[in-house]
PDB file of C-alpha atoms in Angstrom:
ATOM      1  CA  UNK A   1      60.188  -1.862  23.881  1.00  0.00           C
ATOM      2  CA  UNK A   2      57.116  -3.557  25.317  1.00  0.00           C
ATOM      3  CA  UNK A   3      54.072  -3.961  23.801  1.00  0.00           C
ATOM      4  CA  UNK A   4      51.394  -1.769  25.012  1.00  0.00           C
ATOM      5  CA  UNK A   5      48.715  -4.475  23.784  1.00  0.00           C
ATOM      6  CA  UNK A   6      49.745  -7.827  23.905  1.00  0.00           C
ATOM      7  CA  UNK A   7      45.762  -9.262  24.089  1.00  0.00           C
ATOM      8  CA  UNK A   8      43.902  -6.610  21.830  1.00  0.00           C
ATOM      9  CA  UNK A   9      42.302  -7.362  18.372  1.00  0.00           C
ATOM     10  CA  UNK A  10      45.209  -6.909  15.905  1.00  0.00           C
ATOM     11  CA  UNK A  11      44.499  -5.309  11.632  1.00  0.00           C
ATOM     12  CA  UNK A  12      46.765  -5.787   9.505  1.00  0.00           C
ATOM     13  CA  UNK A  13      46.347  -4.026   6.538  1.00  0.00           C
ATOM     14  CA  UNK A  14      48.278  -2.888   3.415  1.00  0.00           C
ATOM     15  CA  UNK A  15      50.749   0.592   3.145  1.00  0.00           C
ATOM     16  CA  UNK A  16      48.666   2.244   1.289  1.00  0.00           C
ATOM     17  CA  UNK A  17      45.302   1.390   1.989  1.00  0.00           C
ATOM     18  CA  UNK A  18      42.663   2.811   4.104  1.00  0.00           C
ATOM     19  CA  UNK A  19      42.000   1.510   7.568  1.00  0.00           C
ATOM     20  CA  UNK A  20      38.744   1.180   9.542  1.00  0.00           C
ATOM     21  CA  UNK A  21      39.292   0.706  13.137  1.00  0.00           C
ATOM     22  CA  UNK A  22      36.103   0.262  14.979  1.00  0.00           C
ATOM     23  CA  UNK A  23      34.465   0.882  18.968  1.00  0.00           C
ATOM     24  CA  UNK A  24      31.725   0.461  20.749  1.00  0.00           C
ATOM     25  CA  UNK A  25      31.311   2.608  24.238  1.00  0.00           C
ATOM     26  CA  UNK A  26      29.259   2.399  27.170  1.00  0.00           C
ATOM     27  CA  UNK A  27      27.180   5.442  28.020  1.00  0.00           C
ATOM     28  CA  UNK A  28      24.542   7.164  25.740  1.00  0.00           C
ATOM     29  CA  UNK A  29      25.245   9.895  28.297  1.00  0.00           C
ATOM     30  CA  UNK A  30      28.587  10.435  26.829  1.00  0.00           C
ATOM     31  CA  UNK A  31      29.322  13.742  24.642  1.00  0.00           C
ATOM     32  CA  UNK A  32      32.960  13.828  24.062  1.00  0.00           C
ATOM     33  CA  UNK A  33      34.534  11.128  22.185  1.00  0.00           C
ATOM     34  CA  UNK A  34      38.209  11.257  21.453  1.00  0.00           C
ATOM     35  CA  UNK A  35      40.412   8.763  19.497  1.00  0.00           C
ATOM     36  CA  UNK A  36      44.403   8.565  20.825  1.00  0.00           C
ATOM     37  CA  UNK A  37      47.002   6.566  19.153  1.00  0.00           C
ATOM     38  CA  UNK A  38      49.909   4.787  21.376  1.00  0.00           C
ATOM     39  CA  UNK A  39      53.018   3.513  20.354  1.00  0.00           C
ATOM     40  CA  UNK A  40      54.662   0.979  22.217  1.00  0.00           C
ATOM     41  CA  UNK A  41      56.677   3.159  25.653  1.00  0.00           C
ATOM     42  CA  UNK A  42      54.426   6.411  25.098  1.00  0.00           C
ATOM     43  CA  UNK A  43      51.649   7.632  26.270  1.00  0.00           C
ATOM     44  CA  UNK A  44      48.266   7.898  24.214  1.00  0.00           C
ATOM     45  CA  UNK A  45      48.839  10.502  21.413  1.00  0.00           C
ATOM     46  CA  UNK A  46      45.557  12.435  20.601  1.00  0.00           C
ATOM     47  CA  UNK A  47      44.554  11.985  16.902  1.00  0.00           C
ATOM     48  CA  UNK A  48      40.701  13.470  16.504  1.00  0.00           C
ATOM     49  CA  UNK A  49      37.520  14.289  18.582  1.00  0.00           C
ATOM     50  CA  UNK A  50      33.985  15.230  18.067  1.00  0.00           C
ATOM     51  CA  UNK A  51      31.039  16.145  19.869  1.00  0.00           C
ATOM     52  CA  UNK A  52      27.654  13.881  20.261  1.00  0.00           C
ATOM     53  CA  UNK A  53      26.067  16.882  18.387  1.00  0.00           C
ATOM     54  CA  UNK A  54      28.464  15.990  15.155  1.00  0.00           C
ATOM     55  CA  UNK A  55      27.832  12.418  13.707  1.00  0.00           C
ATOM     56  CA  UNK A  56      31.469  13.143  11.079  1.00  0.00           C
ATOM     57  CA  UNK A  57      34.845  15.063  11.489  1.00  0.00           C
ATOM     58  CA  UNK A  58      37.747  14.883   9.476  1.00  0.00           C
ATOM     59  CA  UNK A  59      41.265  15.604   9.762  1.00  0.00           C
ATOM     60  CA  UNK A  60      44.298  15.238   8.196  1.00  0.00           C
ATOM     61  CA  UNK A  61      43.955  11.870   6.562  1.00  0.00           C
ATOM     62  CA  UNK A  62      41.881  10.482   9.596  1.00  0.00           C
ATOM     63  CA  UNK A  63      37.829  10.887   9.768  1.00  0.00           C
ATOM     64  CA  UNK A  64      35.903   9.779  12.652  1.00  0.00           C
ATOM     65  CA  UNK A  65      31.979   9.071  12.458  1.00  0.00           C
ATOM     66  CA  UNK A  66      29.725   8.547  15.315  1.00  0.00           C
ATOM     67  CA  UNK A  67      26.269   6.897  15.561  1.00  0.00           C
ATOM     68  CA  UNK A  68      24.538   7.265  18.377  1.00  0.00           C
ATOM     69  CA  UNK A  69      21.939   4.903  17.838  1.00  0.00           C
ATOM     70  CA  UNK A  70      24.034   2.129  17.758  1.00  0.00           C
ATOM     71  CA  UNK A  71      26.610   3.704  20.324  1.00  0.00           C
ATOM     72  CA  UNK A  72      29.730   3.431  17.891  1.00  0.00           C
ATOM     73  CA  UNK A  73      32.573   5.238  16.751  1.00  0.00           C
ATOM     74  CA  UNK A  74      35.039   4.280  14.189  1.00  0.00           C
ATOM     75  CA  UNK A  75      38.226   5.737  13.114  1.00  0.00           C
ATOM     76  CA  UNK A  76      39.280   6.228   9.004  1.00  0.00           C
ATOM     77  CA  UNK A  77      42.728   6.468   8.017  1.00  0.00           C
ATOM     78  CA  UNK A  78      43.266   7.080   4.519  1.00  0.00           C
ATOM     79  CA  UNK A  79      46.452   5.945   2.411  1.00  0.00           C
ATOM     80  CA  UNK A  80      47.916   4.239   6.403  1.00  0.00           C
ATOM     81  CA  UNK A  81      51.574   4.895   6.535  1.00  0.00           C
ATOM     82  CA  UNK A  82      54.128   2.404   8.558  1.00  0.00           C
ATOM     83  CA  UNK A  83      54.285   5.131  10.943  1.00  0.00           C
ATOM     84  CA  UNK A  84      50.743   4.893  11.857  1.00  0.00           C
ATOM     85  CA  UNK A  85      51.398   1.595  13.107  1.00  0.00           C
ATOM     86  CA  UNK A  86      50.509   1.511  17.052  1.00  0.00           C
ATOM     87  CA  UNK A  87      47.766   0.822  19.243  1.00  0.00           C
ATOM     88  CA  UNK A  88      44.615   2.896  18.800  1.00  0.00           C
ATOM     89  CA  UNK A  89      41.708   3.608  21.776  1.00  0.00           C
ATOM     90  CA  UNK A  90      38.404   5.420  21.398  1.00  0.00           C
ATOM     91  CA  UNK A  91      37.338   7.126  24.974  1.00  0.00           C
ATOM     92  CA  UNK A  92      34.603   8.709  25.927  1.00  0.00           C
ATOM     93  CA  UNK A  93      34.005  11.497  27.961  1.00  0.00           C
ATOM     94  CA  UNK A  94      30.971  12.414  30.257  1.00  0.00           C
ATOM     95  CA  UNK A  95      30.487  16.286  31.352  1.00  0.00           C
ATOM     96  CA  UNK A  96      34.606  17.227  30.817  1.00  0.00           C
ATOM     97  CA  UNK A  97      35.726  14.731  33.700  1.00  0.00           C
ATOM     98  CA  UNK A  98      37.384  11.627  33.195  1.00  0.00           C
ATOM     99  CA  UNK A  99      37.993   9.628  30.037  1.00  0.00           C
ATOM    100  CA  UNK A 100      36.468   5.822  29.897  1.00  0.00           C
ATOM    101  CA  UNK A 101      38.534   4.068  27.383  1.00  0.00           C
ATOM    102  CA  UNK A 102      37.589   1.139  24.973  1.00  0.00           C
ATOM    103  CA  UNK A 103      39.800  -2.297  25.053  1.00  0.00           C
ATOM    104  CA  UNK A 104      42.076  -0.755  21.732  1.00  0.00           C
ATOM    105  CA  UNK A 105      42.331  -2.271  18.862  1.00  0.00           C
ATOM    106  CA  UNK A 106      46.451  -2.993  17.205  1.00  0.00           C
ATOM    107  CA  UNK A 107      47.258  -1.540  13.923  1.00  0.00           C
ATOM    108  CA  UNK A 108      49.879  -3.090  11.796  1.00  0.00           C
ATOM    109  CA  UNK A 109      50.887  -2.048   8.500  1.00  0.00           C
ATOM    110  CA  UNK A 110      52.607  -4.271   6.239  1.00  0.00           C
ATOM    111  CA  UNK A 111      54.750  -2.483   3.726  1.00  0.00           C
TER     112      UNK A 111
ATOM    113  CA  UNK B   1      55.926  24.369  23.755  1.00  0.00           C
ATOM    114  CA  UNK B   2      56.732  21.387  26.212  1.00  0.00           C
ATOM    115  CA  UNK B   3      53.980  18.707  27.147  1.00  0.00           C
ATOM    116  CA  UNK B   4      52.933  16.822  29.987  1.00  0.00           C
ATOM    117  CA  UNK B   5      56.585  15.427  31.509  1.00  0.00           C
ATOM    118  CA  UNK B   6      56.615  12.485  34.185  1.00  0.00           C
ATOM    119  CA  UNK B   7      59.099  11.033  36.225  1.00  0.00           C
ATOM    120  CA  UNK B   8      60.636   8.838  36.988  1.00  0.00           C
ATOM    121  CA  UNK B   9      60.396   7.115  33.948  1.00  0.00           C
ATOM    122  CA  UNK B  10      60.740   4.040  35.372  1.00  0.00           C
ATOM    123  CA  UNK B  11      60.699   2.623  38.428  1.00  0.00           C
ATOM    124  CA  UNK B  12      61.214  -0.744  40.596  1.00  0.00           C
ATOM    125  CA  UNK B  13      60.360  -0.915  44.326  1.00  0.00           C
ATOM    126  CA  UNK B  14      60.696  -3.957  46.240  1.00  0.00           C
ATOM    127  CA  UNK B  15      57.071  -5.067  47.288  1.00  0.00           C
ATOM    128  CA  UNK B  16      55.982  -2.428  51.172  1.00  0.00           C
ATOM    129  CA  UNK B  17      57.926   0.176  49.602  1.00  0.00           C
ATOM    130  CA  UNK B  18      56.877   3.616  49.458  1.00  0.00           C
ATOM    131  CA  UNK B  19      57.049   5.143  45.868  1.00  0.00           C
ATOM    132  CA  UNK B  20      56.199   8.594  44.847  1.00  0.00           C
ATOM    133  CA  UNK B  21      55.524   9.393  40.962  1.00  0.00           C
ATOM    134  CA  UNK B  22      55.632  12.780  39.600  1.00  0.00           C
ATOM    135  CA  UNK B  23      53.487  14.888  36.910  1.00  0.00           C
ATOM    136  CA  UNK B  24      53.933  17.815  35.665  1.00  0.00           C
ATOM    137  CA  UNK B  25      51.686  19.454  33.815  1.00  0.00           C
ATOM    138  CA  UNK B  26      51.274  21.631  30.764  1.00  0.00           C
ATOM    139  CA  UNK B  27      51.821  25.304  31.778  1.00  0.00           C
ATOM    140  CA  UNK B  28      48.593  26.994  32.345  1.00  0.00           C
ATOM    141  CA  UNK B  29      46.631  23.663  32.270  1.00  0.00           C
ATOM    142  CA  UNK B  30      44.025  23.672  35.480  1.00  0.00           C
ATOM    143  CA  UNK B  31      43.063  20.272  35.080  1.00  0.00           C
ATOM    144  CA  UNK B  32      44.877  16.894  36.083  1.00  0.00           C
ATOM    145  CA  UNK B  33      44.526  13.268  35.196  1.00  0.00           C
ATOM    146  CA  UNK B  34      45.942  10.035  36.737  1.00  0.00           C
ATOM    147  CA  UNK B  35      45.400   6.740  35.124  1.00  0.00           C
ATOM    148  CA  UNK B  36      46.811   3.402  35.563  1.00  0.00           C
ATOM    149  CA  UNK B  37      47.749   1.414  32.470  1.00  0.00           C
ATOM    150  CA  UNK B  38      48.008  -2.292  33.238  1.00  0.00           C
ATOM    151  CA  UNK B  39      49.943  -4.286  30.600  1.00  0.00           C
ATOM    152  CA  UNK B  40      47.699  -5.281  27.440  1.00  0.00           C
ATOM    153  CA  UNK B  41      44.873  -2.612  28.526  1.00  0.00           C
ATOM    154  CA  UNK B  42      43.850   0.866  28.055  1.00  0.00           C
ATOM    155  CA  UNK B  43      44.338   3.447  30.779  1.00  0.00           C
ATOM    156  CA  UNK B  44      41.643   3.221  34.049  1.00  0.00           C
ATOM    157  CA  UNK B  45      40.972   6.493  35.504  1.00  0.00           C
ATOM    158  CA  UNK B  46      42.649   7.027  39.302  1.00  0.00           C
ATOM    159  CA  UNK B  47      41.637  10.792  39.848  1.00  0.00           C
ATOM    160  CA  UNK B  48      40.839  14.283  38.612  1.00  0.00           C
ATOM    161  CA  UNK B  49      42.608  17.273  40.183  1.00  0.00           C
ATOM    162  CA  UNK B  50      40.691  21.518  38.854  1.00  0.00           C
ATOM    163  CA  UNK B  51      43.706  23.658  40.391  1.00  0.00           C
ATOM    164  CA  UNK B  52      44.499  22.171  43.490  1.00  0.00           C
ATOM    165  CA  UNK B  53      40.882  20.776  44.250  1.00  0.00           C
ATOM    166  CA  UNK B  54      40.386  16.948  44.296  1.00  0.00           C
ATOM    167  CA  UNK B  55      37.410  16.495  42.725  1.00  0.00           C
ATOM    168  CA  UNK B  56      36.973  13.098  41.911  1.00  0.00           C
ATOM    169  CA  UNK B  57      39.286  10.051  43.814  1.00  0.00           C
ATOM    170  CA  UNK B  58      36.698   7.881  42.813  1.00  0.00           C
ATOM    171  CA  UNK B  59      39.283   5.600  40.656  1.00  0.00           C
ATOM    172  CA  UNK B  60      41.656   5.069  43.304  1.00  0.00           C
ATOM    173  CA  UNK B  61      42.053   0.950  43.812  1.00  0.00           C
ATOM    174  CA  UNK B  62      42.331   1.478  47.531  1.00  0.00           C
ATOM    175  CA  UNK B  63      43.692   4.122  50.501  1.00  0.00           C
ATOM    176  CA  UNK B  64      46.964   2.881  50.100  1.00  0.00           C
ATOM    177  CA  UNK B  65      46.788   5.477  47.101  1.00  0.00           C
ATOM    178  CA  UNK B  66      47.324   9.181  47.289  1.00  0.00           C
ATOM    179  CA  UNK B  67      47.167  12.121  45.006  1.00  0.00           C
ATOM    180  CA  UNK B  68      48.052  15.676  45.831  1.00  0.00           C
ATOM    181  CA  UNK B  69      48.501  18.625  43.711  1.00  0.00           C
ATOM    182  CA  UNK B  70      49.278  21.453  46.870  1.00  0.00           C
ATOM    183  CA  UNK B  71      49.865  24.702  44.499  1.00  0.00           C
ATOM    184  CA  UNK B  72      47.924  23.504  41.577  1.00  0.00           C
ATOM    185  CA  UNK B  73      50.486  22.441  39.423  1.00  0.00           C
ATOM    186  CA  UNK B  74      52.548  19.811  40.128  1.00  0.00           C
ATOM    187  CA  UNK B  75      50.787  16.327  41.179  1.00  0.00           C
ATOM    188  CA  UNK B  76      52.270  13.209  42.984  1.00  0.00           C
ATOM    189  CA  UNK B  77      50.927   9.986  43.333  1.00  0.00           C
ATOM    190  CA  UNK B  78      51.688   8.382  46.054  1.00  0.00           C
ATOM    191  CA  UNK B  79      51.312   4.151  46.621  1.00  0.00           C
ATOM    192  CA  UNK B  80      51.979   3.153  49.964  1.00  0.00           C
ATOM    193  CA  UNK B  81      53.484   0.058  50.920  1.00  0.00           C
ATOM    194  CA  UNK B  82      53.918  -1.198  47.137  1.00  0.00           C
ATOM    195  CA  UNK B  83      52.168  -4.804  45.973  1.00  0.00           C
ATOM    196  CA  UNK B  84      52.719  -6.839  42.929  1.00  0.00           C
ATOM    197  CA  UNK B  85      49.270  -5.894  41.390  1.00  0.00           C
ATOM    198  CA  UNK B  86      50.790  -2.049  41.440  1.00  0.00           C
ATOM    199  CA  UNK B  87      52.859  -3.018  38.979  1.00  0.00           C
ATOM    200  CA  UNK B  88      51.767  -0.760  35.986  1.00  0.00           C
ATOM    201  CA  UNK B  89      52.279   2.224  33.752  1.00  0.00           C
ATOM    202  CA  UNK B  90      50.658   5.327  35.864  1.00  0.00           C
ATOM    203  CA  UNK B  91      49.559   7.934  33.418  1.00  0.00           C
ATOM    204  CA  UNK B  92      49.089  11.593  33.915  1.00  0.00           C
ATOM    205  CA  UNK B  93      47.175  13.667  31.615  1.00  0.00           C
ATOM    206  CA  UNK B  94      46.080  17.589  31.722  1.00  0.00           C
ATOM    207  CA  UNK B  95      43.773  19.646  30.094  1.00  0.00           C
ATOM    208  CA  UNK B  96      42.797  23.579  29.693  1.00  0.00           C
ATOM    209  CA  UNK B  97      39.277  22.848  28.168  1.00  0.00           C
ATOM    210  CA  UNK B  98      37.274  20.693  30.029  1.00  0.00           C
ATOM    211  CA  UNK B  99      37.866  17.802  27.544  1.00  0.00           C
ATOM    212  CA  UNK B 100      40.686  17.098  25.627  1.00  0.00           C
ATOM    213  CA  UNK B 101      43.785  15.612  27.477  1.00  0.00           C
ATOM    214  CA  UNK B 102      46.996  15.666  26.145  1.00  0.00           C
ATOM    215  CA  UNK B 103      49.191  12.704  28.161  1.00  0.00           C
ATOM    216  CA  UNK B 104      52.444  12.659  29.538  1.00  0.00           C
ATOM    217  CA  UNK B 105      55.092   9.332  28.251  1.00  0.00           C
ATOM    218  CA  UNK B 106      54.324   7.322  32.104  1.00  0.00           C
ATOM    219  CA  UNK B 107      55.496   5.996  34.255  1.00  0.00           C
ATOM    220  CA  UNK B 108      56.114   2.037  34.404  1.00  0.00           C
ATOM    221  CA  UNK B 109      56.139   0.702  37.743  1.00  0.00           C
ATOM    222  CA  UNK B 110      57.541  -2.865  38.612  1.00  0.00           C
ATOM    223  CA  UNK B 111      57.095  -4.067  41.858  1.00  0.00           C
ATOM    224  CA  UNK B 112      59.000  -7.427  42.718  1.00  0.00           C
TER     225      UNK B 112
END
């Protein structure tokens, strides 16, 4: 199928290891931040959220940490799979209206 | 239970055609989303449906756009007389909490 990112940042990284995929957003405003996944001819898969009141969540084999200071959020994936292999946005979310997404970032895993 | 379903799944119109895309929404889910996906990019917001209230159209590129969702389920978008720069995937999304949207597979639009 088509590539849903054929211009975004691209890590590779190893089956097996851990991934750190990074974004910055816009608006200190913001306090919903939610991290989707998207595989080439889908839509955006949720993965994880948090608040702005949380600054770490984890969930199954994916952590996300926030720092508002710095206005960045970055996705962990521990032990990445071939199947995790996709393109990944952060979004943030102002008073439970509309999302603003980041540019995405392409995950490839080598096996 | 079943997700956020669109159709069609694809679709070309030849460009000042009239094409109507379809969302439907989780059951029981007051809130809709429409975003536009162009290639290489994340999704842009279009607009926000709460039941069958419009809130925000603010996203919409220009009037030849038009969203309705009459009995609060449902939603169309509507793009009047089709131009190349339509071409793109149009995205629905819904939501029961205020915040997180779960996303329908899109719709990819061509427009020659």
């Amino acid at each position: 199928g088509e590539s849903v990112g054929l211009h975004l940042p691209t890590l590779s990284v190893q089956e097996g290891d851990n991934s750190i995929i990074n974004c910055a957003y816009s608006n200190s405003a913001s306090d919903y931040f939610i991290w989707y996944k998207q595989e080439s001819g889908k839509g955006p898969q949720f993965i994880i959220d948090i608040r702005s009141n949380m600054d770490k969540r984890q969930g199954q084999r994916v952590t996300v940490l926030l720092n508002k200071t710095v206005k960045h959020l970055s996705l962990q994936i521990a032990a990445t799979q071939p199947g995790d292999s996709a393109v990944y946005f952060c979004a943030e979310n102002e008073y439970g209206n509309k999302l603003v997404f980041g540019a995405g970032t392409i995950l490839r895993v080598k096996s | 239970g079943a997700g956020v379903s669109q159709s069609p799944r694809y679709k070309v119109a030849k460009r000042g055609q009239d094409v109507a895309l379809r969302c439907d929404p989780i059951s029981g889910h007051v809130s809709l989303f429409w975003y536009q996906q162009a290639l290489g990019q994340g999704p842009e917001f279009l607009t926000y449906f709460q039941n069958e209230a419009q809130l925000d159209k603010s996203g919409l590129p220009s009037d030849r756009f038009f969203a309705e969702r009459p009995e609060g389920s449902v939603s169309t978008l509507k793009i009047q007389r089709t131009q190349q720069e339509d071409s793109a995937v149009y995205l629905c999304a819904s939501s029961l909490a205020p915040d997180t949207q779960y996303f329908g597979p899109g719709t990819r639009l061509t427009v020659l």
